[in-house]
Short mmCIF file of C-alpha atoms in Angstrom, two decimals:
data_model
loop_
_atom_site.label_atom_id
_atom_site.label_comp_id
_atom_site.label_asym_id
_atom_site.label_seq_id
_atom_site.Cartn_x
_atom_site.Cartn_y
_atom_site.Cartn_z
CA UNK A 117 -10.52 45.50 -7.57
CA UNK A 118 -9.08 44.37 -4.24
CA UNK A 119 -8.13 40.72 -3.82
CA UNK A 120 -10.15 38.87 -1.16
CA UNK A 121 -9.66 35.61 0.72
CA UNK A 122 -12.72 34.28 -1.06
CA UNK A 123 -11.04 34.95 -4.41
CA UNK A 124 -8.00 32.95 -3.30
CA UNK A 125 -10.03 29.99 -2.06
CA UNK A 126 -12.13 29.93 -5.21
CA UNK A 127 -8.99 29.84 -7.38
CA UNK A 128 -7.43 27.12 -5.24
CA UNK A 129 -10.60 25.05 -5.52
CA UNK A 130 -9.48 24.38 -9.09
CA UNK A 131 -6.12 22.94 -7.97
CA UNK A 132 -6.33 19.17 -7.68
CA UNK A 133 -4.25 16.97 -5.38
CA UNK A 134 -2.93 14.57 -8.05
CA UNK A 135 -2.98 11.41 -5.91
CA UNK A 136 -6.31 11.94 -4.18
CA UNK A 137 -8.20 13.28 -7.20
CA UNK A 138 -9.95 16.12 -5.33
CA UNK A 139 -9.22 19.83 -5.03
CA UNK A 140 -7.17 21.30 -2.19
CA UNK A 141 -10.07 23.26 -0.70
CA UNK A 142 -12.41 20.27 -0.57
CA UNK A 143 -9.64 18.26 1.07
CA UNK A 144 -9.15 20.99 3.72
CA UNK A 145 -5.52 21.34 2.69
CA UNK A 146 -5.53 25.17 2.63
CA UNK A 147 -5.05 27.19 5.81
CA UNK A 148 -3.96 30.64 6.97
CA UNK A 149 -4.91 32.64 3.86
CA UNK A 150 -3.50 36.19 4.13
CA UNK A 151 -4.06 39.09 1.72
CA UNK A 152 -2.28 42.44 1.86
CA UNK A 153 -2.89 44.38 -1.34
CA UNK A 154 -1.28 42.28 -4.06
CA UNK A 155 0.67 40.18 -1.56
CA UNK A 156 -0.99 36.82 -1.07
CA UNK A 157 0.13 33.99 1.21
CA UNK A 158 -1.38 30.73 2.39
CA UNK A 159 -0.33 27.33 3.73
CA UNK A 160 -0.82 24.01 1.96
CA UNK A 161 -1.13 21.08 4.39
CA UNK A 162 0.34 18.06 2.64
CA UNK A 163 -0.57 14.52 3.71
CA UNK A 164 3.08 13.59 4.35
CA UNK A 165 6.39 15.45 4.65
CA UNK A 166 7.77 12.98 2.09
CA UNK A 167 5.29 14.10 -0.58
CA UNK A 168 7.01 13.87 -4.00
CA UNK A 169 4.58 16.37 -5.52
CA UNK A 170 5.41 19.43 -3.43
CA UNK A 171 6.76 21.51 -6.29
CA UNK A 172 4.00 20.47 -8.66
CA UNK A 173 1.31 21.50 -6.13
CA UNK A 174 3.09 24.76 -5.26
CA UNK A 175 3.40 25.76 -8.93
CA UNK A 176 -0.22 24.83 -9.62
CA UNK A 177 -1.37 27.07 -6.76
CA UNK A 178 0.67 30.05 -8.00
CA UNK A 179 -0.57 29.51 -11.54
CA UNK A 180 -4.22 29.39 -10.35
CA UNK A 181 -3.88 32.71 -8.48
CA UNK A 182 -2.22 34.43 -11.44
CA UNK A 183 -4.78 33.03 -13.90
CA UNK A 184 -8.01 33.49 -11.93
CA UNK A 185 -7.29 36.33 -9.50
CA UNK A 186 -4.48 38.71 -10.48
CA UNK A 187 -1.53 38.05 -12.77
CA UNK A 188 0.54 40.63 -10.82
CA UNK A 189 -0.08 39.08 -7.38
CA UNK A 190 2.97 38.22 -5.28
CA UNK A 191 2.16 34.69 -4.11
CA UNK A 192 3.87 32.96 -1.18
CA UNK A 193 2.98 29.30 -0.73
CA UNK A 194 4.03 27.80 2.61
CA UNK A 195 4.23 24.01 2.58
CA UNK A 196 3.79 21.91 5.71
CA UNK A 197 2.36 18.48 6.42
CA UNK A 198 -0.06 16.59 8.63
CA UNK A 199 0.31 12.85 8.14
CA UNK A 200 -3.02 11.10 7.69
CA UNK A 201 -4.03 7.86 9.38
CA UNK A 202 -6.12 4.90 8.28
CA UNK A 203 -6.61 3.53 11.77
CA UNK A 204 -9.99 2.92 13.36
CA UNK A 205 -10.70 5.29 16.22
CA UNK A 206 -11.55 2.49 18.65
CA UNK A 207 -8.11 0.87 18.50
CA UNK A 208 -6.49 0.89 21.94
CA UNK A 209 -3.02 -0.31 20.92
CA UNK A 210 -0.28 2.15 19.91
CA UNK A 211 -2.72 5.05 20.04
CA UNK A 212 0.00 7.58 19.20
CA UNK A 213 1.02 5.81 15.99
CA UNK A 214 -0.72 7.01 12.82
CA UNK A 215 0.41 4.34 10.34
CA UNK A 216 1.76 0.81 10.81
CA UNK A 217 3.55 -0.58 7.76
CA UNK A 218 4.57 -4.24 7.46
CA UNK A 219 7.69 -4.90 5.36
CA UNK A 220 7.58 -8.52 4.20
CA UNK A 221 9.11 -10.99 1.82
CA UNK A 222 8.40 -14.62 1.15
CA UNK A 223 12.08 -15.49 1.02
CA UNK A 224 15.11 -14.72 3.15
CA UNK A 225 18.21 -13.10 1.73
CA UNK A 226 16.46 -10.57 -0.49
CA UNK A 227 17.70 -7.57 1.52
CA UNK A 228 14.45 -6.82 3.31
CA UNK A 229 16.16 -5.46 6.44
CA UNK A 230 18.47 -3.32 4.31
CA UNK A 231 15.46 -1.86 2.50
CA UNK A 232 13.55 -1.35 5.77
CA UNK A 233 16.45 0.40 7.51
CA UNK A 234 17.11 2.80 4.65
CA UNK A 235 13.38 3.43 4.17
CA UNK A 236 13.00 4.30 7.87
CA UNK A 237 15.93 6.73 7.74
CA UNK A 238 14.71 8.34 4.50
CA UNK A 239 11.25 8.88 6.00
CA UNK A 240 12.81 10.40 9.13
CA UNK A 241 15.00 12.69 7.00
CA UNK A 242 11.86 13.97 5.27
CA UNK A 243 10.58 15.21 8.63
CA UNK A 244 8.37 12.29 9.66
CA UNK A 245 8.40 10.68 13.10
CA UNK A 246 9.45 7.07 12.56
CA UNK A 247 9.75 3.87 14.58
CA UNK A 248 11.01 0.43 13.57
CA UNK A 249 10.25 -2.95 15.13
CA UNK A 250 12.66 -5.75 14.23
CA UNK A 251 10.07 -8.55 14.18
CA UNK A 252 12.55 -11.12 12.86
CA UNK A 253 12.97 -12.73 16.28
CA UNK A 254 15.28 -15.50 15.08
CA UNK A 255 17.53 -13.40 12.86
CA UNK A 256 17.53 -9.80 14.10
CA UNK A 257 19.72 -7.58 11.95
CA UNK A 258 18.41 -4.08 12.67
CA UNK A 259 20.89 -3.47 15.55
CA UNK A 260 23.76 -4.18 13.13
CA UNK A 261 22.28 -2.04 10.38
CA UNK A 262 22.03 0.93 12.76
CA UNK A 263 25.34 0.29 14.53
CA UNK A 264 23.73 -0.16 17.95
CA UNK A 265 24.52 -3.81 18.73
CA UNK A 266 25.92 -2.88 22.16
CA UNK A 267 23.10 -0.60 23.23
CA UNK A 268 20.33 -1.66 25.60
CA UNK A 269 16.93 -0.02 26.01
CA UNK A 270 16.11 1.66 29.31
CA UNK A 271 12.93 1.37 31.39
CA UNK A 272 10.44 3.94 32.62
CA UNK A 273 7.47 3.58 34.93
CA UNK A 274 4.16 4.56 33.40
CA UNK A 275 0.61 4.89 34.68
CA UNK A 276 -0.59 2.37 37.28
CA UNK A 277 2.99 1.41 38.04
CA UNK A 278 3.57 -0.50 34.79
CA UNK A 279 7.11 -0.48 33.44
CA UNK A 280 7.69 0.43 29.79
CA UNK A 281 10.72 -0.08 27.59
CA UNK A 282 12.23 3.06 26.06
CA UNK A 283 13.31 2.20 22.50
CA UNK A 284 16.85 2.81 21.34
CA UNK A 285 17.02 5.85 19.02
CA UNK A 286 19.49 6.32 16.18
CA UNK A 287 19.45 8.51 13.07
CA UNK A 288 16.06 9.89 14.12
CA UNK A 289 14.43 6.44 14.20
CA UNK A 290 13.12 4.71 17.34
CA UNK A 291 14.21 1.05 17.36
CA UNK A 292 13.20 -2.16 19.14
CA UNK A 293 14.72 -5.59 18.50
CA UNK A 294 15.27 -8.88 20.31
CA UNK A 295 18.90 -8.20 19.46
CA UNK A 296 18.93 -5.58 22.23
CA UNK A 297 17.86 -8.16 24.80
CA UNK A 298 20.02 -11.20 23.96
CA UNK A 299 23.78 -11.65 23.49
CA UNK A 300 24.65 -11.08 19.81
CA UNK A 301 26.40 -14.46 19.49
CA UNK A 302 23.54 -16.49 21.04
CA UNK A 303 20.85 -18.22 19.00
CA UNK A 304 17.21 -17.61 19.93
CA UNK A 305 15.69 -21.11 20.11
CA UNK A 306 12.02 -20.53 20.74
CA UNK A 307 8.78 -22.11 19.62
CA UNK A 308 6.32 -19.97 17.71
CA UNK A 309 4.22 -18.87 20.72
CA UNK A 310 7.31 -17.51 22.49
CA UNK A 311 8.34 -15.52 19.43
CA UNK A 312 4.81 -14.18 19.12
CA UNK A 313 4.86 -13.22 22.79
CA UNK A 314 8.07 -11.24 22.25
CA UNK A 315 6.47 -9.34 19.36
CA UNK A 316 3.45 -8.53 21.51
CA UNK A 317 5.80 -7.13 24.16
CA UNK A 318 7.53 -4.94 21.56
CA UNK A 319 4.10 -3.55 20.75
CA UNK A 320 2.39 -3.15 24.12
CA UNK A 321 5.31 -2.69 26.54
CA UNK A 322 7.38 -0.16 24.58
CA UNK A 323 6.89 3.59 24.97
CA UNK A 324 6.68 4.53 21.27
CA UNK A 325 5.09 7.94 21.79
CA UNK A 326 3.80 9.88 18.78
CA UNK A 327 4.82 8.42 15.41
CA UNK A 328 3.77 9.06 11.83
CA UNK A 329 5.06 5.67 10.62
CA UNK A 330 5.94 2.49 12.52
CA UNK A 331 7.69 -0.02 10.27
CA UNK A 332 7.72 -3.73 11.05
CA UNK A 333 10.63 -5.69 9.60
CA UNK A 334 9.01 -9.14 9.38
CA UNK A 335 10.77 -12.52 9.16
CA UNK A 336 10.70 -14.43 5.86
CA UNK A 337 7.75 -16.65 5.06
CA UNK A 338 4.26 -16.68 6.54
CA UNK A 339 4.48 -17.66 10.20
CA UNK A 340 3.03 -17.18 13.67
CA UNK A 341 4.71 -13.78 13.75
CA UNK A 342 2.69 -12.57 10.77
CA UNK A 343 -0.60 -13.81 12.24
CA UNK A 344 0.21 -12.29 15.63
CA UNK A 345 0.94 -8.96 13.95
CA UNK A 346 -2.44 -8.65 12.23
CA UNK A 347 -4.27 -9.92 15.31
CA UNK A 348 -2.64 -7.36 17.62
CA UNK A 349 -2.12 -4.36 15.30
CA UNK A 350 -4.33 -2.47 12.84
CA UNK A 351 -1.83 -2.65 9.97
CA UNK A 352 -2.14 0.24 7.50
CA UNK A 353 -0.54 -1.64 4.63
CA UNK A 354 2.19 -4.02 3.55
CA UNK A 355 5.27 -3.55 1.38
CA UNK A 356 6.64 -6.64 -0.39
CA UNK A 357 10.41 -6.85 -0.97
CA UNK A 358 11.82 -9.24 -3.58
CA UNK A 359 14.71 -9.71 -5.94
CA UNK A 360 13.97 -10.22 -9.66
CA UNK A 361 14.87 -13.92 -9.73
CA UNK A 362 12.18 -16.55 -10.22
CA UNK A 363 12.68 -18.37 -6.91
CA UNK A 364 12.33 -15.12 -4.94
CA UNK A 365 9.27 -14.03 -6.91
CA UNK A 366 7.55 -17.36 -6.23
CA UNK A 367 7.93 -16.85 -2.47
CA UNK A 368 7.13 -13.12 -2.59
CA UNK A 369 3.88 -13.98 -4.34
CA UNK A 370 2.88 -16.17 -1.39
CA UNK A 371 3.75 -13.40 1.02
CA UNK A 372 1.66 -10.94 -0.97
CA UNK A 373 -1.29 -13.31 -1.17
CA UNK A 374 -1.19 -13.82 2.61
CA UNK A 375 -2.09 -10.16 3.15
CA UNK A 376 -4.91 -10.49 0.64
CA UNK A 377 -6.55 -13.44 2.38
CA UNK A 378 -10.17 -12.44 3.13
CA UNK A 379 -9.70 -13.00 6.88
CA UNK A 380 -6.57 -10.78 6.91
CA UNK A 381 -7.32 -8.19 4.22
CA UNK A 382 -4.34 -5.85 4.70
CA UNK A 383 -3.84 -3.50 1.72
CA UNK A 384 -0.63 -4.15 -0.23
CA UNK A 385 1.00 -0.76 -0.83
CA UNK A 386 3.37 -2.07 -3.51
CA UNK A 387 6.49 -4.03 -4.39
CA UNK A 388 10.15 -3.10 -3.93
CA UNK A 389 12.53 -4.85 -6.33
CA UNK A 390 15.86 -5.08 -4.52
CA UNK A 391 19.14 -5.95 -6.28
CA UNK A 392 17.32 -5.06 -9.49
CA UNK A 393 20.57 -4.63 -11.39
CA UNK A 394 24.30 -4.30 -10.76
CA UNK A 395 26.05 -1.02 -11.53
CA UNK A 396 29.84 -0.87 -11.05
CA UNK A 397 31.10 2.33 -9.42
CA UNK A 398 33.52 2.92 -12.31
CA UNK A 399 30.74 2.43 -14.91
CA UNK A 400 27.74 4.25 -13.40
CA UNK A 401 25.75 4.17 -16.64
CA UNK A 402 25.96 0.39 -17.02
CA UNK A 403 23.35 -2.07 -15.74
CA UNK A 404 23.91 -5.81 -15.41
CA UNK A 405 20.84 -7.89 -14.55
CA UNK A 406 22.53 -10.54 -12.43
CA UNK A 407 19.34 -11.85 -10.80
CA UNK A 408 17.12 -11.54 -13.86
CA UNK A 409 15.06 -8.67 -15.17
CA UNK A 410 11.59 -7.27 -14.43
CA UNK A 411 10.63 -9.97 -11.95
CA UNK A 412 9.36 -7.46 -9.40
CA UNK A 413 7.61 -5.46 -12.11
CA UNK A 414 5.83 -8.56 -13.37
CA UNK A 415 4.75 -9.45 -9.82
CA UNK A 416 3.36 -5.96 -9.28
CA UNK A 417 1.54 -6.06 -12.60
CA UNK A 418 0.02 -9.47 -11.86
CA UNK A 419 -1.49 -8.26 -8.59
CA UNK A 420 -2.24 -4.72 -9.77
CA UNK A 421 -0.03 -2.93 -7.25
CA UNK A 422 2.64 -0.30 -7.93
CA UNK A 423 6.39 -0.82 -8.09
CA UNK A 424 7.52 1.44 -5.26
CA UNK A 425 11.18 1.33 -6.19
CA UNK A 426 14.01 -0.57 -7.85
CA UNK A 427 17.12 -0.71 -5.67
CA UNK A 428 20.38 -1.47 -7.50
CA UNK A 429 22.98 -3.96 -6.33
CA UNK A 430 25.64 -1.48 -5.25
CA UNK A 431 28.65 -2.25 -3.08
CA UNK A 432 28.20 0.90 -0.98
CA UNK A 433 24.72 -0.23 0.14
CA UNK A 434 26.15 -3.45 1.57
CA UNK A 435 29.21 -1.77 3.08
CA UNK A 436 27.26 1.01 4.76
CA UNK A 437 24.82 -1.49 6.27
CA UNK A 438 27.65 -3.59 7.67
CA UNK A 439 29.21 -0.44 9.14
CA UNK A 440 25.97 0.62 10.82
CA UNK A 441 25.61 3.75 8.71
CA UNK A 442 22.92 2.96 6.09
CA UNK A 443 23.48 4.54 2.70
CA UNK A 444 20.36 6.72 3.04
CA UNK A 445 22.47 8.89 5.36
CA UNK A 446 24.91 9.71 2.56
CA UNK A 447 23.31 12.55 0.64
CA UNK A 448 26.08 12.55 -1.96
CA UNK A 449 25.54 8.90 -2.87
CA UNK A 450 23.33 8.03 -5.89
CA UNK A 451 22.05 5.04 -3.90
CA UNK A 452 20.69 7.35 -1.18
CA UNK A 453 18.55 9.05 -3.81
CA UNK A 454 16.94 5.70 -4.59
CA UNK A 455 15.80 5.37 -0.99
CA UNK A 456 14.55 8.97 -0.82
CA UNK A 457 12.39 8.21 -3.85
CA UNK A 458 11.25 4.96 -2.22
CA UNK A 459 10.25 6.85 0.94
CA UNK A 460 8.25 9.30 -1.16
CA UNK A 461 6.51 6.46 -3.00
CA UNK A 462 5.61 4.62 0.21
CA UNK A 463 4.33 7.79 1.90
CA UNK A 464 2.36 8.59 -1.24
CA UNK A 465 0.69 5.18 -1.26
CA UNK A 466 -0.11 5.43 2.45
CA UNK A 467 -1.84 8.78 1.84
CA UNK A 468 -3.85 7.35 -1.05
CA UNK A 469 -4.76 4.28 0.99
CA UNK A 470 -5.96 6.41 3.92
CA UNK A 471 -8.06 8.61 1.66
CA UNK A 472 -9.70 5.85 -0.38
CA UNK A 473 -9.99 2.67 1.71
CA UNK A 474 -11.85 1.74 4.88
CA UNK A 475 -10.22 2.20 8.26
CA UNK A 476 -7.94 -0.63 9.32
CA UNK A 477 -9.27 -3.04 11.91
CA UNK A 478 -7.45 -5.62 14.01
CA UNK A 479 -7.96 -9.04 12.42
CA UNK A 480 -9.87 -11.78 14.18
CA UNK A 481 -8.59 -15.11 12.89
CA UNK A 482 -10.67 -18.14 13.81
CA UNK A 483 -8.81 -21.45 13.96
#
C-alpha cells in the first residue's frame, strides 16, 4: 500500500515535544511533507535554533514512521527553527524583538557580565539573532568583554527625520553600552533618573532590527534601572546569576523576589551558578568548591525554578574575557561547552515560558 501524507502526519501526531507536552502536529511544528514511493521527507520547525532536543525529536520522528507507516521507509528529517515570542501584540517598543531576557544578580562581582557575554555569543552561534544592552550604566564592562572599547556606534536617519543609533556588532551580537559614549577612564556620576534616561535611549533610539533574543545585562541590586526596564519593556523572563557562597545567595534571593513582586510579575527562567567549583587545567577531573557548594541549587529549589547551568571557576574564562574574546568562541575549550549548554537551557526555558504563560505586558508601577 502506497504511503500518503496523511499516514505521515498521523504517525507524527504520536511524537511529543518533550518540553511543551504536546505532539508535533498539534503544535504546527511539521511542514513540507513529501512522499515519493518509500522516500519520505518533512521539516520539523523547532522553537529555537539552540534546542537541546534536536536529535531526540529527529529519532522519535523516524521511529514513528518506521513503526506506524513502513519499516522500510527512507526518512529524511529536516530541522529548522522559528523562535517563539511571549510578547503582547499591542507593544509598540522594540517591535522586531521576539524575546527580552533580563540577566540579574543581587550582588556585584559574581561574574554576571561574563555569563551574559558568553551566553549571547553561544546563542548567536546556534543561529539565533541576538542583541545585548549593557544596562550597568555605572560599571559598563561589555565593551571590554567583546574587545570593542575603542569603537563608537554610528547614526542613521529613520522615519520622520528621527536619528537612530546603530549598535556596535561583534561576534554576531549587536551591542549597546554607555561605555561606547563616554571615555573609558571617566566615571559616570549620575543620579538615578539620568541613568534611567540613558537606558530608555538604548531601547527607543537604537536601531535593533529583527532579533530573536535581546539580553539586558543589569547592574547589581534592585534600583531605578530595574524599575525603568519593566516599565518600558515587556520582559520575557529573568535569569539570576549567583555564586554558591552565602552572602551572594542572600542578595540573589532579593533580586529573584523583585521579579516575583505582584506589580512586576516577570517570570524567572532559572538560576546560573557561576564559579561553582574550581578545576585546575592540569587536573581536569578535580573539583574544589572554593565558594561553597550547592548554593545556587538550593536557591533554585527554594523558589521552584531550574538550575540553568553551573559555570566552573576556570582561568581561561577570565583571561578570554579580559582579552575581549569570550571563551564561548573557543570550540575546543571545555568551558565553551558549558556556555553552549547554558544557551540551550535558556532557550528551552524561553520556549516553555512562551507556550505556557500569559503574554508579557509592560508593568505599570504606581508610587
